[in-house]
């Protein structure tokens, strides 16, 4: 698992759907350390990419790259302020994968990409455009992946609205994407009082999940899913989730 430290500048993070509220940087770092501890607990070896203390959103390392069995794809983030985050991540991945990249005018954030087996869903959002989606399709199709665009509604990224929690099971907020795109899968709905609860990080048969959504966690527990709860309230103020804060490389 590749991770990156929380920047002091996170108080100036990019925001699209949230109003700006104070972020306790010290608490955010404590919560991020707890998240890293859980990554270790589920079997990951942790590698921290060098900190980027001048870049507010660098902790959300998932947006900078996509990692597949055969290749890694360096993204071209939709927010211009985030494009300087890429070089250290590229360096960390270069020894592990052949690299491809999304080129301008294409834009693509890693948080908009949901991979389920050989099927890749890409959110068409304020951060990811059709040109970027088509570039990703051109990269992945020869490797046997299908790539489908899915609308993102009223949230930042596709994985704010839907994530994989099992082989053929997805956790979803139907109000934030088009559920019909996922009709081939078993869908678990977030609790109606927890609209932001669809973001979960699956590692093997275990799930890293924000502590702030107990009602949805209860639904997952009833399905026999092994949950590892982590506090994530401070980075959520920056529109971050548990998938955002790591790049999983196997």
PDB file of C-alpha atoms in Angstrom, residues 140-222:
ATOM      1  CA  UNK A 140      -6.983  -1.250 -21.241  1.00  0.00           C
ATOM      2  CA  UNK A 141      -9.004  -2.839 -24.053  1.00  0.00           C
ATOM      3  CA  UNK A 142      -5.997  -4.709 -25.540  1.00  0.00           C
ATOM      4  CA  UNK A 143      -5.436  -6.200 -22.072  1.00  0.00           C
ATOM      5  CA  UNK A 144      -8.932  -7.681 -21.966  1.00  0.00           C
ATOM      6  CA  UNK A 145     -10.719  -5.068 -19.855  1.00  0.00           C
ATOM      7  CA  UNK A 146     -14.058  -3.501 -20.716  1.00  0.00           C
ATOM      8  CA  UNK A 147     -14.444   0.185 -19.873  1.00  0.00           C
ATOM      9  CA  UNK A 148     -17.849   1.818 -19.337  1.00  0.00           C
ATOM     10  CA  UNK A 149     -18.590   5.438 -18.501  1.00  0.00           C
ATOM     11  CA  UNK A 150     -21.055   6.061 -15.663  1.00  0.00           C
ATOM     12  CA  UNK A 151     -22.531   9.429 -14.631  1.00  0.00           C
ATOM     13  CA  UNK A 152     -21.565  10.892 -11.253  1.00  0.00           C
ATOM     14  CA  UNK A 153     -24.343  12.907  -9.621  1.00  0.00           C
ATOM     15  CA  UNK A 154     -24.021  15.314  -6.687  1.00  0.00           C
ATOM     16  CA  UNK A 155     -20.727  13.939  -5.380  1.00  0.00           C
ATOM     17  CA  UNK A 156     -17.045  14.258  -6.209  1.00  0.00           C
ATOM     18  CA  UNK A 157     -16.068  10.847  -7.588  1.00  0.00           C
ATOM     19  CA  UNK A 158     -17.695   7.608  -8.690  1.00  0.00           C
ATOM     20  CA  UNK A 159     -16.255   5.843  -5.648  1.00  0.00           C
ATOM     21  CA  UNK A 160     -18.046   8.361  -3.448  1.00  0.00           C
ATOM     22  CA  UNK A 161     -21.213   6.710  -4.805  1.00  0.00           C
ATOM     23  CA  UNK A 162     -20.283   3.035  -5.250  1.00  0.00           C
ATOM     24  CA  UNK A 163     -17.472   0.658  -4.259  1.00  0.00           C
ATOM     25  CA  UNK A 164     -16.865  -3.082  -4.419  1.00  0.00           C
ATOM     26  CA  UNK A 165     -17.315  -4.933  -1.120  1.00  0.00           C
ATOM     27  CA  UNK A 166     -17.227  -8.513  -2.455  1.00  0.00           C
ATOM     28  CA  UNK A 167     -16.598 -10.432  -5.647  1.00  0.00           C
ATOM     29  CA  UNK A 168     -19.931  -9.472  -7.188  1.00  0.00           C
ATOM     30  CA  UNK A 169     -21.286  -7.193  -4.461  1.00  0.00           C
ATOM     31  CA  UNK A 170     -21.276  -3.401  -4.493  1.00  0.00           C
ATOM     32  CA  UNK A 171     -22.119  -0.813  -1.842  1.00  0.00           C
ATOM     33  CA  UNK A 172     -24.071   2.040  -3.411  1.00  0.00           C
ATOM     34  CA  UNK A 173     -25.838   5.334  -2.923  1.00  0.00           C
ATOM     35  CA  UNK A 174     -28.297   5.227  -5.818  1.00  0.00           C
ATOM     36  CA  UNK A 175     -28.885   8.986  -5.670  1.00  0.00           C
ATOM     37  CA  UNK A 176     -25.274   9.707  -6.632  1.00  0.00           C
ATOM     38  CA  UNK A 177     -24.919   7.538  -9.733  1.00  0.00           C
ATOM     39  CA  UNK A 178     -27.018   5.520 -12.177  1.00  0.00           C
ATOM     40  CA  UNK A 179     -27.718   2.225 -10.460  1.00  0.00           C
ATOM     41  CA  UNK A 180     -28.842   0.604 -13.730  1.00  0.00           C
ATOM     42  CA  UNK A 181     -25.196   0.545 -14.813  1.00  0.00           C
ATOM     43  CA  UNK A 182     -24.558  -1.983 -12.026  1.00  0.00           C
ATOM     44  CA  UNK A 183     -27.624  -4.190 -12.472  1.00  0.00           C
ATOM     45  CA  UNK A 184     -25.439  -7.267 -13.057  1.00  0.00           C
ATOM     46  CA  UNK A 185     -24.225  -7.067  -9.434  1.00  0.00           C
ATOM     47  CA  UNK A 186     -25.644  -7.614  -5.980  1.00  0.00           C
ATOM     48  CA  UNK A 187     -26.252  -4.104  -4.632  1.00  0.00           C
ATOM     49  CA  UNK A 188     -26.217  -3.143  -0.966  1.00  0.00           C
ATOM     50  CA  UNK A 189     -27.748   0.270  -0.316  1.00  0.00           C
ATOM     51  CA  UNK A 190     -26.262   2.695   2.173  1.00  0.00           C
ATOM     52  CA  UNK A 191     -28.513   3.667   5.058  1.00  0.00           C
ATOM     53  CA  UNK A 192     -30.654   6.655   4.014  1.00  0.00           C
ATOM     54  CA  UNK A 193     -29.305   8.735   6.907  1.00  0.00           C
ATOM     55  CA  UNK A 194     -25.709   8.110   5.711  1.00  0.00           C
ATOM     56  CA  UNK A 195     -25.502   9.251   2.066  1.00  0.00           C
ATOM     57  CA  UNK A 196     -21.684   9.391   2.112  1.00  0.00           C
ATOM     58  CA  UNK A 197     -21.340   5.803   3.354  1.00  0.00           C
ATOM     59  CA  UNK A 198     -20.689   4.063   0.019  1.00  0.00           C
ATOM     60  CA  UNK A 199     -16.912   4.462   0.105  1.00  0.00           C
ATOM     61  CA  UNK A 200     -15.221   1.301   1.398  1.00  0.00           C
ATOM     62  CA  UNK A 201     -11.775  -0.179   0.743  1.00  0.00           C
ATOM     63  CA  UNK A 202     -11.699  -3.907   0.067  1.00  0.00           C
ATOM     64  CA  UNK A 203      -8.466  -5.795   0.759  1.00  0.00           C
ATOM     65  CA  UNK A 204      -8.950  -9.484   0.002  1.00  0.00           C
ATOM     66  CA  UNK A 205     -12.051 -10.568   1.924  1.00  0.00           C
ATOM     67  CA  UNK A 206     -11.775  -7.735   4.452  1.00  0.00           C
ATOM     68  CA  UNK A 207     -13.182  -4.219   4.359  1.00  0.00           C
ATOM     69  CA  UNK A 208     -11.701  -0.991   5.706  1.00  0.00           C
ATOM     70  CA  UNK A 209     -14.635   1.231   6.555  1.00  0.00           C
ATOM     71  CA  UNK A 210     -15.206   4.676   8.117  1.00  0.00           C
ATOM     72  CA  UNK A 211     -16.319   4.634  11.751  1.00  0.00           C
ATOM     73  CA  UNK A 212     -18.717   7.499  11.060  1.00  0.00           C
ATOM     74  CA  UNK A 213     -21.343   5.307   9.360  1.00  0.00           C
ATOM     75  CA  UNK A 214     -22.574   2.790  11.968  1.00  0.00           C
ATOM     76  CA  UNK A 215     -25.978   2.178  10.374  1.00  0.00           C
ATOM     77  CA  UNK A 216     -24.503   1.127   7.051  1.00  0.00           C
ATOM     78  CA  UNK A 217     -21.789  -0.829   8.876  1.00  0.00           C
ATOM     79  CA  UNK A 218     -24.550  -2.809  10.574  1.00  0.00           C
ATOM     80  CA  UNK A 219     -25.965  -3.719   7.156  1.00  0.00           C
ATOM     81  CA  UNK A 220     -22.559  -4.960   6.065  1.00  0.00           C
ATOM     82  CA  UNK A 221     -22.022  -6.867   9.294  1.00  0.00           C
ATOM     83  CA  UNK A 222     -25.310  -8.696   8.788  1.00  0.00           C
TER      84      UNK A 222
END
